mmCIF file of C-alpha atoms and ligand atoms in Angstrom:
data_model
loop_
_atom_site.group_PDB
_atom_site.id
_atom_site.type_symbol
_atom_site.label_atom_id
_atom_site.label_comp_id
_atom_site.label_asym_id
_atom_site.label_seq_id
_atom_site.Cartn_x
_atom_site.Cartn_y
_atom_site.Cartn_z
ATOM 1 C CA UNK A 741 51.835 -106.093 157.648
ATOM 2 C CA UNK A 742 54.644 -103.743 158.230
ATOM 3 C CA UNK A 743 57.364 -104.124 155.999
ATOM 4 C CA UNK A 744 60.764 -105.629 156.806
ATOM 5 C CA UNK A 745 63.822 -103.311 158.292
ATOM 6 C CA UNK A 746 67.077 -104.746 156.975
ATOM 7 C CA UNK A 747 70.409 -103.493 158.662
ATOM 8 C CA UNK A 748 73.249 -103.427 156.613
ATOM 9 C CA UNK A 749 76.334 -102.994 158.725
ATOM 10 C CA UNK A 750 78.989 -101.793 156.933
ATOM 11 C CA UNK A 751 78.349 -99.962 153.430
ATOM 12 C CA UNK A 752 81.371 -100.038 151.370
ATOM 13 C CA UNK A 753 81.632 -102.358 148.045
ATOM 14 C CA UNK A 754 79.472 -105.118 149.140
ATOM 15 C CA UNK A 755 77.561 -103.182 151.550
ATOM 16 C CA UNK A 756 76.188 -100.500 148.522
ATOM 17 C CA UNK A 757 75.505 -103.485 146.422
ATOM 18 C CA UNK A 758 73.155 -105.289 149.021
ATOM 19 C CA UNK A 759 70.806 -102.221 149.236
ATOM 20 C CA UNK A 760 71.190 -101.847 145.528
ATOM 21 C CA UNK A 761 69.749 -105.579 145.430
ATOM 22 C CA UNK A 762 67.656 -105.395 148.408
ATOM 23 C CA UNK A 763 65.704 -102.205 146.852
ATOM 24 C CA UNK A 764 65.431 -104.265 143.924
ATOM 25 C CA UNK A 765 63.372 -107.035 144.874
ATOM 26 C CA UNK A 766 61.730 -104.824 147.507
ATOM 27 C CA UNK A 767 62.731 -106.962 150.532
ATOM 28 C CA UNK A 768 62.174 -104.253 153.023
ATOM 29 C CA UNK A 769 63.117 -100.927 154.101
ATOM 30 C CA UNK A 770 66.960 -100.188 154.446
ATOM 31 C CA UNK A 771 68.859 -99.002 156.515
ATOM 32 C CA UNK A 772 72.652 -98.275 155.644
ATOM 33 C CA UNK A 773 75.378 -97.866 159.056
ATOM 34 C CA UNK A 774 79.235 -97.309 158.784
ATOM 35 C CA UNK A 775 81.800 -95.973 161.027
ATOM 36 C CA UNK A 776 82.928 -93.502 158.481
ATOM 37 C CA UNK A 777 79.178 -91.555 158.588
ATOM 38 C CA UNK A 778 79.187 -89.699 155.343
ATOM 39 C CA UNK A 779 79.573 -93.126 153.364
ATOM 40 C CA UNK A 780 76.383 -94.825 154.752
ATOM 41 C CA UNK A 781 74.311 -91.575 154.065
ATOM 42 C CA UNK A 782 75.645 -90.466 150.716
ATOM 43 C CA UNK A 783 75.032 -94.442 149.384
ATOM 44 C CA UNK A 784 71.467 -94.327 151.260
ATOM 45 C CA UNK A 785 71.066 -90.897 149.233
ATOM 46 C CA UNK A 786 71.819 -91.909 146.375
ATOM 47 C CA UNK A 787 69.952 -95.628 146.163
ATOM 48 C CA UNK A 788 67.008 -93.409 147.148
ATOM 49 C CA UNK A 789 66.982 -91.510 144.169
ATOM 50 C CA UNK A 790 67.964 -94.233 141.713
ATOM 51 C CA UNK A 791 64.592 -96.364 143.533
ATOM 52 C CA UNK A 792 62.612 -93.201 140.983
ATOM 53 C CA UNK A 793 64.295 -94.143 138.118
ATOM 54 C CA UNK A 794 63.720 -98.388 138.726
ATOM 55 C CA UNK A 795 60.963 -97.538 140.795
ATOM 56 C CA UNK A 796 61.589 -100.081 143.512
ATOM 57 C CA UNK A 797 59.170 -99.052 146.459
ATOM 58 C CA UNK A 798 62.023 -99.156 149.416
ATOM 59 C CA UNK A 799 62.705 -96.618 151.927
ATOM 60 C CA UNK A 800 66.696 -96.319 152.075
ATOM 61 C CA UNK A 801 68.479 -94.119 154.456
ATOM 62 C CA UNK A 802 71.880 -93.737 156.117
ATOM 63 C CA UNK A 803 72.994 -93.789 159.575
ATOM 64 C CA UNK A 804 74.130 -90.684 161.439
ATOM 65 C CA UNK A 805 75.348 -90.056 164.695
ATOM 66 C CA UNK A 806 73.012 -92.525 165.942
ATOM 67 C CA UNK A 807 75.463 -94.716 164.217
ATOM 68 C CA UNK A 808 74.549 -98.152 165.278
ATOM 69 C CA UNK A 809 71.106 -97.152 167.082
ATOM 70 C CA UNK A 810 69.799 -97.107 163.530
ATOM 71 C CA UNK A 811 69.505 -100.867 163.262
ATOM 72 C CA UNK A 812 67.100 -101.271 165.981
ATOM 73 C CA UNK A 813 63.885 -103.837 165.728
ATOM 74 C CA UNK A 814 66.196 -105.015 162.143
ATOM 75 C CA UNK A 815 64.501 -108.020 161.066
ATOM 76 C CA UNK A 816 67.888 -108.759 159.372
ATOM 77 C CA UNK A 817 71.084 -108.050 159.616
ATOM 78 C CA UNK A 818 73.779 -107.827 156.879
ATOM 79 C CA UNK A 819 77.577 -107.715 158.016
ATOM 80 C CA UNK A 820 80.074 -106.524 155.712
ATOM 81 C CA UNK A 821 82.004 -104.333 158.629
ATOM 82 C CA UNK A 822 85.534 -104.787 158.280
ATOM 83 C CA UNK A 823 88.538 -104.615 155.765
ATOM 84 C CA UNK A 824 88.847 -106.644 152.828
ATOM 85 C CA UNK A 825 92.214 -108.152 151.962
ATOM 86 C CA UNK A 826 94.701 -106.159 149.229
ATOM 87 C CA UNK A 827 96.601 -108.828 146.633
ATOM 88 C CA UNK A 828 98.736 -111.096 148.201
ATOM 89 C CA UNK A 829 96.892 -111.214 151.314
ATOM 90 C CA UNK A 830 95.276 -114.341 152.399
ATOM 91 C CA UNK A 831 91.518 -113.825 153.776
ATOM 92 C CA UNK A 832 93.532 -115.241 156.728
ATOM 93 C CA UNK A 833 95.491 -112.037 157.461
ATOM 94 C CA UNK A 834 92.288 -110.387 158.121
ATOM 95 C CA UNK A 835 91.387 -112.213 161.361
ATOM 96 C CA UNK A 836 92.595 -109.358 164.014
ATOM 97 C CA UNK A 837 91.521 -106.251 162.309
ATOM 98 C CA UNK A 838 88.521 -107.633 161.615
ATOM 99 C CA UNK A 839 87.830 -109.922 165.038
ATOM 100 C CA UNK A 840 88.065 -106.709 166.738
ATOM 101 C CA UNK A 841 85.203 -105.438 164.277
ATOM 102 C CA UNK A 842 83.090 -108.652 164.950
ATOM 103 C CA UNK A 843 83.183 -107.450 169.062
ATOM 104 C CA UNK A 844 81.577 -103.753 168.172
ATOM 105 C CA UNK A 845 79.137 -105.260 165.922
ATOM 106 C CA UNK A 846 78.304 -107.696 168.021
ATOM 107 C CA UNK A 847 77.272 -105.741 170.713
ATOM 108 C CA UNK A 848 75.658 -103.366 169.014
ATOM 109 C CA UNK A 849 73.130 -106.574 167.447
ATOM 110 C CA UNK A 850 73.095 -107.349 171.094
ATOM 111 C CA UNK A 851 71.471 -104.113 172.074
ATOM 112 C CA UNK A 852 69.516 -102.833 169.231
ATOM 113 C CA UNK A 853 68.542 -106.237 166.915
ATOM 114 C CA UNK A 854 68.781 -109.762 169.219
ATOM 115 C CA UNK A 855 65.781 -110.858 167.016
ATOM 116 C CA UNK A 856 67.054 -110.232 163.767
ATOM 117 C CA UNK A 857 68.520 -113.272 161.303
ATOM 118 C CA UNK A 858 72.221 -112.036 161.048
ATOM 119 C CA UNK A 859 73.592 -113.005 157.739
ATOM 120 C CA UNK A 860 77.618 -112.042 158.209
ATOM 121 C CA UNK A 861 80.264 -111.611 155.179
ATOM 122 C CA UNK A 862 83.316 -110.142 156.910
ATOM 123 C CA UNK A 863 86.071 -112.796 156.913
ATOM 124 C CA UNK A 864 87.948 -114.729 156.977
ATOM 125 C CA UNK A 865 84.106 -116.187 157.325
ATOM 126 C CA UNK A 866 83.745 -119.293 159.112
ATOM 127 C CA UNK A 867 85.555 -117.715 162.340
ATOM 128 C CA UNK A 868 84.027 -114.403 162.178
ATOM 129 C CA UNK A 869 80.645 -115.725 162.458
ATOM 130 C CA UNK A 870 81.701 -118.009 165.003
ATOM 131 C CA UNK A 871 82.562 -114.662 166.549
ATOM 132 C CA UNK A 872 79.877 -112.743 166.194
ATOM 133 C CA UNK A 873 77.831 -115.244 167.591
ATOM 134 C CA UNK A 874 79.308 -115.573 170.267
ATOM 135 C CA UNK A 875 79.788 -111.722 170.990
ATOM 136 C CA UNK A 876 75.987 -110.770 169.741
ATOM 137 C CA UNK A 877 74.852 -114.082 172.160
ATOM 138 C CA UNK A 878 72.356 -114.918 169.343
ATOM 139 C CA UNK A 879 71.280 -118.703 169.029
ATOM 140 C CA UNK A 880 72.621 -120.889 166.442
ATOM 141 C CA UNK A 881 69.636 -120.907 163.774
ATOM 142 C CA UNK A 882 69.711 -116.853 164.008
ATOM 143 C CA UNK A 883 73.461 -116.202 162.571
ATOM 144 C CA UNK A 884 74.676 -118.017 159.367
ATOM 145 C CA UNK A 885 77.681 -117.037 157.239
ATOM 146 C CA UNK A 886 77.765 -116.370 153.492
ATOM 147 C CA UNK A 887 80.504 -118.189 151.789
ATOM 148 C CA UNK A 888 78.976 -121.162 149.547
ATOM 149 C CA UNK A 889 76.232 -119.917 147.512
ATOM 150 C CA UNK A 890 78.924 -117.290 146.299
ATOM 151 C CA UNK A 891 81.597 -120.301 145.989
ATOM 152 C CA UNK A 892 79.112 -122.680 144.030
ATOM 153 C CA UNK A 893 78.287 -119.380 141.802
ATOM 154 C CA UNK A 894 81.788 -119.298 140.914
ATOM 155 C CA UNK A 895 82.276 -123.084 140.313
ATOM 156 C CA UNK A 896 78.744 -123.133 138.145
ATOM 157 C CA UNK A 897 79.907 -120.106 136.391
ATOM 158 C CA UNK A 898 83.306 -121.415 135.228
ATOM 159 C CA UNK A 899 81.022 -125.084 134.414
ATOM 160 C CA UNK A 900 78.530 -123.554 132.025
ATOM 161 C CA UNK A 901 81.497 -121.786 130.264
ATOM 162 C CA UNK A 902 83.417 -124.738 129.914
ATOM 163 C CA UNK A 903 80.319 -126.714 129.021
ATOM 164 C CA UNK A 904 78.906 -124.189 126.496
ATOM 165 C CA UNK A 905 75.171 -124.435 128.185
ATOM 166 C CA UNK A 906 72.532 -121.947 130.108
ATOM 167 C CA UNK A 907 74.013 -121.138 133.674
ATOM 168 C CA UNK A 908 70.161 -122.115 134.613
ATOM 169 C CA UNK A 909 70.636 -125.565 133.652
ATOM 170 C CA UNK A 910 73.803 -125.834 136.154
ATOM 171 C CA UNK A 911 74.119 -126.765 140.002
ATOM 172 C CA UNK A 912 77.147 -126.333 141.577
ATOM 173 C CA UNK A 913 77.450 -127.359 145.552
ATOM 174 C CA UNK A 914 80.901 -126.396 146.988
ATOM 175 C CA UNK A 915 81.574 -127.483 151.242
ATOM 176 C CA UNK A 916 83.986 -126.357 153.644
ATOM 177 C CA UNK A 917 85.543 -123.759 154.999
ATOM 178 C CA UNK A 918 85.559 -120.714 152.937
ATOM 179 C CA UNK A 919 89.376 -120.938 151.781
ATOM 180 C CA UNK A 920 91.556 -121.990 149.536
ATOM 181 C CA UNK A 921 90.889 -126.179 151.061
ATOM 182 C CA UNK A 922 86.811 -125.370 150.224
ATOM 183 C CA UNK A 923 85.883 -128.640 148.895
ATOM 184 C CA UNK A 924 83.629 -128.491 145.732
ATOM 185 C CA UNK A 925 81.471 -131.676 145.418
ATOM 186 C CA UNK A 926 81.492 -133.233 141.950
ATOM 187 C CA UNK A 927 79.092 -135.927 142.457
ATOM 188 C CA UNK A 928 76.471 -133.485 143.817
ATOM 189 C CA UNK A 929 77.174 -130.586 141.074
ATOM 190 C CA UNK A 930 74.798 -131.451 138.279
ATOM 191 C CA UNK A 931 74.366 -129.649 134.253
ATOM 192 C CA UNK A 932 70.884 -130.658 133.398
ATOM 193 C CA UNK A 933 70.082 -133.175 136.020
ATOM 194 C CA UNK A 934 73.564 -135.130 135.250
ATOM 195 C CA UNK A 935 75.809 -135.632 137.461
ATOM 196 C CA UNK A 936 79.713 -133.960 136.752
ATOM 197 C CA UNK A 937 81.726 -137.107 136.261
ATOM 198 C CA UNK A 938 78.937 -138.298 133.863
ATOM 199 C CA UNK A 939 79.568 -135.089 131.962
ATOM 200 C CA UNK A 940 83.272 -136.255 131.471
ATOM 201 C CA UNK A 941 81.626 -139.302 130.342
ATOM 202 C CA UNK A 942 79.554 -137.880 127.557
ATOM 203 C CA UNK A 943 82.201 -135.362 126.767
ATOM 204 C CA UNK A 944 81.270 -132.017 128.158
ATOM 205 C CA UNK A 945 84.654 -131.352 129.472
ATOM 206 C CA UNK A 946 87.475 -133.271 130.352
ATOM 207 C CA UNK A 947 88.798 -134.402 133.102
ATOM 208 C CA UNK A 948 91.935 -132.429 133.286
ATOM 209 C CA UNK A 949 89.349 -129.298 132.639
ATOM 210 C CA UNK A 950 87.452 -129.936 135.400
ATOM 211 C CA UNK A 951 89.803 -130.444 137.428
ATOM 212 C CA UNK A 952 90.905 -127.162 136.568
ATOM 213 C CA UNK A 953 87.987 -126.015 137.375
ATOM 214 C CA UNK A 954 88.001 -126.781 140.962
ATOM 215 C CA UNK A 955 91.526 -125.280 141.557
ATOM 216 C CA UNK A 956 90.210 -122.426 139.876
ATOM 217 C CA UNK A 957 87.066 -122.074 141.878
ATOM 218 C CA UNK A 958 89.079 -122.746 145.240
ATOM 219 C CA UNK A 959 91.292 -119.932 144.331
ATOM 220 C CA UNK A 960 87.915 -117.660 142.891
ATOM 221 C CA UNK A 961 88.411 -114.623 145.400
ATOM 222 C CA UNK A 962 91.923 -114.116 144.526
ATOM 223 C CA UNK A 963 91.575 -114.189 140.651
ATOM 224 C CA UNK A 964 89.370 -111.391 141.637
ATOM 225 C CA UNK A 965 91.306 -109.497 144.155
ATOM 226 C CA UNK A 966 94.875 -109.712 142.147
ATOM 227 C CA UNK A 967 93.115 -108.174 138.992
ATOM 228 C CA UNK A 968 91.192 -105.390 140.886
ATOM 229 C CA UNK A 969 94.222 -104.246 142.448
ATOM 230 C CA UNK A 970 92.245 -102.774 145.356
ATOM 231 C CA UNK A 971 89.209 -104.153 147.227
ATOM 232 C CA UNK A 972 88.029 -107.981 146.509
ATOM 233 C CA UNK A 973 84.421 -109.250 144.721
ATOM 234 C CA UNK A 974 81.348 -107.450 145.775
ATOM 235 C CA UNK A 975 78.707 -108.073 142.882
ATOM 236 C CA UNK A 976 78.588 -112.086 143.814
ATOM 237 C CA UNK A 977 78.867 -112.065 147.194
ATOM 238 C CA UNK A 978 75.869 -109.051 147.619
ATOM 239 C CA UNK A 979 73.533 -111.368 145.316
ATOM 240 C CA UNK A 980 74.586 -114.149 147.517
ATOM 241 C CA UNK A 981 73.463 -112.798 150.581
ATOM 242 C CA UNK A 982 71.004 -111.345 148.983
ATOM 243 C CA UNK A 983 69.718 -114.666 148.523
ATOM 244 C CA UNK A 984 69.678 -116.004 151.553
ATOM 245 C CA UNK A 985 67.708 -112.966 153.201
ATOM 246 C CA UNK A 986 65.145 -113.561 150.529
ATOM 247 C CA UNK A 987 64.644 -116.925 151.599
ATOM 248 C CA UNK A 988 64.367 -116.242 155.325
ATOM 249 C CA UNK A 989 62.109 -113.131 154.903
ATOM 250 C CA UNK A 990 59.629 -114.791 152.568
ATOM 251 C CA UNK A 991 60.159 -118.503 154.085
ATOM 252 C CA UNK A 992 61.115 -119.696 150.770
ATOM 253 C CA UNK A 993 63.131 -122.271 152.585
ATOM 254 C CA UNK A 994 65.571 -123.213 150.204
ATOM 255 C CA UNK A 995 68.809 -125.552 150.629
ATOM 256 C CA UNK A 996 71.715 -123.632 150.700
ATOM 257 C CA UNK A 997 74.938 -123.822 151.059
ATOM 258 C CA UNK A 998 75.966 -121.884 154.232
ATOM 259 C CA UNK A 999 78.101 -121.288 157.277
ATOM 260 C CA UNK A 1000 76.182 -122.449 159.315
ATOM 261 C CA UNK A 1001 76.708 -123.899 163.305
ATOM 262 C CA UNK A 1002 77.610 -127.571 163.876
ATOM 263 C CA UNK A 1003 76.436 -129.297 166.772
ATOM 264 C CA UNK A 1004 77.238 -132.784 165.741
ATOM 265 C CA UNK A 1005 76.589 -132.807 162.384
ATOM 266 C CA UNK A 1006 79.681 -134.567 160.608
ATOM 267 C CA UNK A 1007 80.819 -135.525 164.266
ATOM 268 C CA UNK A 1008 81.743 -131.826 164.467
ATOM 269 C CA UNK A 1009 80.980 -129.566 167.147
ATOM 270 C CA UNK A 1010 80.497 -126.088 168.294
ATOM 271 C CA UNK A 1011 82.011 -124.763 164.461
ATOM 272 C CA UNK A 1012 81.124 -122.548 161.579
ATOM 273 C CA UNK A 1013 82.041 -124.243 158.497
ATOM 274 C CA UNK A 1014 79.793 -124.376 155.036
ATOM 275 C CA UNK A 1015 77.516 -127.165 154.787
ATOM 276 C CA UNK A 1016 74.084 -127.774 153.078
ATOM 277 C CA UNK A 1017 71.460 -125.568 154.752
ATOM 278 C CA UNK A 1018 67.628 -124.794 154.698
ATOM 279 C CA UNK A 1019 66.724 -121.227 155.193
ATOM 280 C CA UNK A 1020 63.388 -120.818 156.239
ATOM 281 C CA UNK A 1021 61.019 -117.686 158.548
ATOM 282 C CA UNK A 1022 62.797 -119.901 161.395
ATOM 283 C CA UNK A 1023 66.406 -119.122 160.046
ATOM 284 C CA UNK A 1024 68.568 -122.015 160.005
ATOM 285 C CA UNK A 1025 65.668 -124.455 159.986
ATOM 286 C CA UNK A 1026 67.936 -127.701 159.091
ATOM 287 C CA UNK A 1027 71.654 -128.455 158.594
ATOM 288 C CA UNK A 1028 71.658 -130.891 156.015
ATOM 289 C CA UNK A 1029 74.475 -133.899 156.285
ATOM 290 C CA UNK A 1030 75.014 -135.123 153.018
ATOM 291 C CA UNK A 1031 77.149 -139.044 152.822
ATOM 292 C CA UNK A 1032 80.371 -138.003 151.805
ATOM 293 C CA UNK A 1033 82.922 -140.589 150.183
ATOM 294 C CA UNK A 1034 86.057 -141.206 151.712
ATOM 295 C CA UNK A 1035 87.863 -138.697 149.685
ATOM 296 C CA UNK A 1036 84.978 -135.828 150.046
ATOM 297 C CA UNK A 1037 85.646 -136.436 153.862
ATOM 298 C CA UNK A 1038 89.275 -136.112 153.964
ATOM 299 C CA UNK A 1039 88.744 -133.262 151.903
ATOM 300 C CA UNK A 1040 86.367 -131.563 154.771
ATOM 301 C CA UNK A 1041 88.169 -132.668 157.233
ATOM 302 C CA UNK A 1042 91.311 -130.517 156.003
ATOM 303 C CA UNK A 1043 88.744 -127.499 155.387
ATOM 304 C CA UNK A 1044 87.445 -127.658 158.940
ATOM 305 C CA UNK A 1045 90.826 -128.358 160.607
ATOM 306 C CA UNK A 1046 91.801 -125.159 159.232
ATOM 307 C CA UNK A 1047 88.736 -123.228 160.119
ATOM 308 C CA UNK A 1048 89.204 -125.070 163.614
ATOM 309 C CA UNK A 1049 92.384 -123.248 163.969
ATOM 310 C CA UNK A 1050 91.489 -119.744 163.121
ATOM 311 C CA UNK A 1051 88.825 -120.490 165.829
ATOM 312 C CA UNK A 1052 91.665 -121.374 168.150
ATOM 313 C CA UNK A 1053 93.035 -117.975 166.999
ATOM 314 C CA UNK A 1054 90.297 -115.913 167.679
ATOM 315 C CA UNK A 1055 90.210 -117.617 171.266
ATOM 316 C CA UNK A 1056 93.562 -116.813 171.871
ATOM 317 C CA UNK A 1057 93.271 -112.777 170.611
ATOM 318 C CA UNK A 1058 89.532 -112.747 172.254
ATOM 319 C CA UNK A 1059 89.752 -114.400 176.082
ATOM 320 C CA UNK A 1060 86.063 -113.432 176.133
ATOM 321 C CA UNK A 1061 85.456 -116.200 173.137
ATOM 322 C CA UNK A 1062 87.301 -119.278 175.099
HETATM 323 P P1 LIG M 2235 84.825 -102.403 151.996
HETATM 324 O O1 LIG M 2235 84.414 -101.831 150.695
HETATM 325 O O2 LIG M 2235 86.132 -101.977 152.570
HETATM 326 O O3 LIG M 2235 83.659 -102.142 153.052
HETATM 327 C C1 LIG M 2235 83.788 -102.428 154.409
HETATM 328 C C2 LIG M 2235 83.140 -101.275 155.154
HETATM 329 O O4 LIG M 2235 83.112 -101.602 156.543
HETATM 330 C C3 LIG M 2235 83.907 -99.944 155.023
HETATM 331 O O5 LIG M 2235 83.070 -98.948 154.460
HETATM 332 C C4 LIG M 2235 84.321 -99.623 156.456
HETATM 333 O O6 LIG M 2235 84.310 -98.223 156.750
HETATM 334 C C5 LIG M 2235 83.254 -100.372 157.244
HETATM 335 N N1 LIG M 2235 83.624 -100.652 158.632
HETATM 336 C C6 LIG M 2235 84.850 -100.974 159.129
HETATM 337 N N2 LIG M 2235 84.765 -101.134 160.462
HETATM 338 C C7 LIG M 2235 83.471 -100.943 160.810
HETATM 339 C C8 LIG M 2235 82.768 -100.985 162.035
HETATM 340 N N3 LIG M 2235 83.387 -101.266 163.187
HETATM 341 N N4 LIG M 2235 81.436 -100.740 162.011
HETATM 342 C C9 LIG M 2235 80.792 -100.442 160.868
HETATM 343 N N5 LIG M 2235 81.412 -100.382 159.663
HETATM 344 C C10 LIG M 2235 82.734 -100.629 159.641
HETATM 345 O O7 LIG M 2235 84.892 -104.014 151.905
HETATM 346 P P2 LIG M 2235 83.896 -104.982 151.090
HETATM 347 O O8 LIG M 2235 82.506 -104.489 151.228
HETATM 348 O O9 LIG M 2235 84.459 -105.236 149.748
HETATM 349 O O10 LIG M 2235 84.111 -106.330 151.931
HETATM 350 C C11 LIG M 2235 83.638 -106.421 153.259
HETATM 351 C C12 LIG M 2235 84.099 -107.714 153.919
HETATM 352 O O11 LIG M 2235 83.570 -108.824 153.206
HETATM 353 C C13 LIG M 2235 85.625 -107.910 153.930
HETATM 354 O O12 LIG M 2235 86.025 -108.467 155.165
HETATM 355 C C14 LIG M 2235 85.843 -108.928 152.809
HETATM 356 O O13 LIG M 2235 87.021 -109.694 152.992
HETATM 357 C C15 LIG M 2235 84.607 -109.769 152.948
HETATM 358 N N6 LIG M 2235 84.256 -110.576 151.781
HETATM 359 C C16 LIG M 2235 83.758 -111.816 152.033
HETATM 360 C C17 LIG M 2235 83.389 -112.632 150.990
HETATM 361 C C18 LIG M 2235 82.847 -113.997 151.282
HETATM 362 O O14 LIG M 2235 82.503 -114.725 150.380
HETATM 363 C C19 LIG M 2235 82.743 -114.448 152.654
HETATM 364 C C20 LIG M 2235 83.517 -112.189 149.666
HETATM 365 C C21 LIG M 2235 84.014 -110.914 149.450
HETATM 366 C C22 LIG M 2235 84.384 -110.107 150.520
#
């Protein structure tokens, strides 16, 4: 069986660190684009020569002036193209700069990759790949968004600190849009099987620290962004992705959480907005609706009403989108 092409478009931090990964645990054969040509090549280059040292059996190269020709026949895509916000920016800010990004791309997986599972990254998330959809004219279980695996990472991170146990043991699920109103579920994050407000209970944390927690895991880009000074996370959100290409290329079908389309599903339609997901060789096999309380639903309502919004805004910028 051949082996599989993935496309990453856009190879700056995150971008460099997918192919990094993907070489790694040999998903496929890479292929590196960017509008600025030299960077794509010289990362390609480079990963190439460090596959002799780790011996990863990948074929890694860089896009030249066939700039986005080179993704043709991808059996995934990888979207990082775009501008990541500076400190003090909201992931907000980025929404005309980068919807104009989402258009080019777009076509270009129109043209050269309609089959390929796009996995986008670019944000602010939930209304870029509403975009792209729309602008690549790929079907709903073919385009998904990466926000929540790297938002639970961050909440199961700060837990197994807090709770002094293995990060293995811990299972973080965060909903929502991905912004500052992401909702991370308590009763469905779990250390060792038990549930989070039984491990206030048997005194694992408090309370007040796990409520701390949350606010710090809604706020998780930031913390990041404010103390680089320049650029935002790339390590997390590359194994993230990387993670949900795994599972679509070797049908692992696991449940993630995922931007993923809505037709319906929590009486919401035609958004992008993180809910449970399970990635299989089909793509977005099944959008999982989990029963939320009343206050988990208030809280998701407020995360989609703002993602509904930036949707609006996108229409508004984008005529071709209404
Ligand atoms: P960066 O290192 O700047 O890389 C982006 C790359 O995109 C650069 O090399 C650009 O030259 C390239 N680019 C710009 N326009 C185009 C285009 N039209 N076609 C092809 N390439 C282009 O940023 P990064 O890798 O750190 O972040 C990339 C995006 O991911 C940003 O929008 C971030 O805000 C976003 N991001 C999302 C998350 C999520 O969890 C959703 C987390 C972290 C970053």
């Amino acid at each position: 069986m051949a082996r599989a092409k993935i496309a990453l478009i856009g190879s700056g931090q995150i971008g460099g660190t997918l192919a990094l990964l993907a070489g790694l645990k040999e998903l496929g054969d890479i292929v590196m684009t960017d509008i600025i040509e030299g960077v794509a090549k010289g990362k390609a280059l480079d990963l190439a020569q460090a596959a002799a040292v780790e011996g990863y059996d990948a074929r890694l190269s860089g896009a030249g002036t066939d700039g986005y020709a080179a993704i043709a026949g991808a059996d995934v895509c990888i979207v990082t193209a775009g501008v990541p916000r500076k400190p003090g920016m909201s992931r907000d800010d980025l929404l005309g700069i980068n919807l104009k990004v989402m258009e080019q791309v777009g076509a270009a997986i129109k043209q050269h990759a309609p089959n390929a599972f796009v996995i986008c990254i670019t944000n602010p998330l939930d209304a870029m790949v509403w975009a792209l959809r729309k602008f690549a004219g790929l079907p709903a279980s073919k385009i998904v968004g990466m926000a929540g695996v790297l938002d639970s990472a961050r909440f199961t991170c700060f837990l197994a600190e807090a709770a002094g146990v293995s990060i293995e043991d811990v299972r973080a699920l965060t909903l929502g849009g991905h912004g500052d109103d992401m909702v991370p579920l308590v009763r469905y994050s779990t250390i060792g099987g038990v549930p989070l407000p039984d491990c206030v209970k048997l005194g694992f944390f408090s309370q007040e620290q796990l409520d701390a927690m949350i606010k710090r895991t809604r706020s998780g880009g930031g913390e990041i962004v404010a103390l680089l000074g320049t650029g935002s996370a790339f390590y997390a959100p590359a194994a993230s992705a990387i993670a949900m290409a795994e599972s679509y290329l070797r049908d692992k079908k696991r449940m993630l959480p995922c931007a993923a389309h809505l037709d319906g599903e929590y009486g919401i339609k035609d958004t992008y907005v993180g809910v449970s997901a399970i990635i299989g060789a089909g793509g977005i096999e099944k959008v999982v609706e989990l029963a939320l309380d009343e206050n988990e639903k208030a809280m998701f309502e407020k995360s989609v009403a703002s993602v509904q919004s930036l949707i609006e805004a996108c229409k508004k910028i984008s005529p071709a989108l209404a």
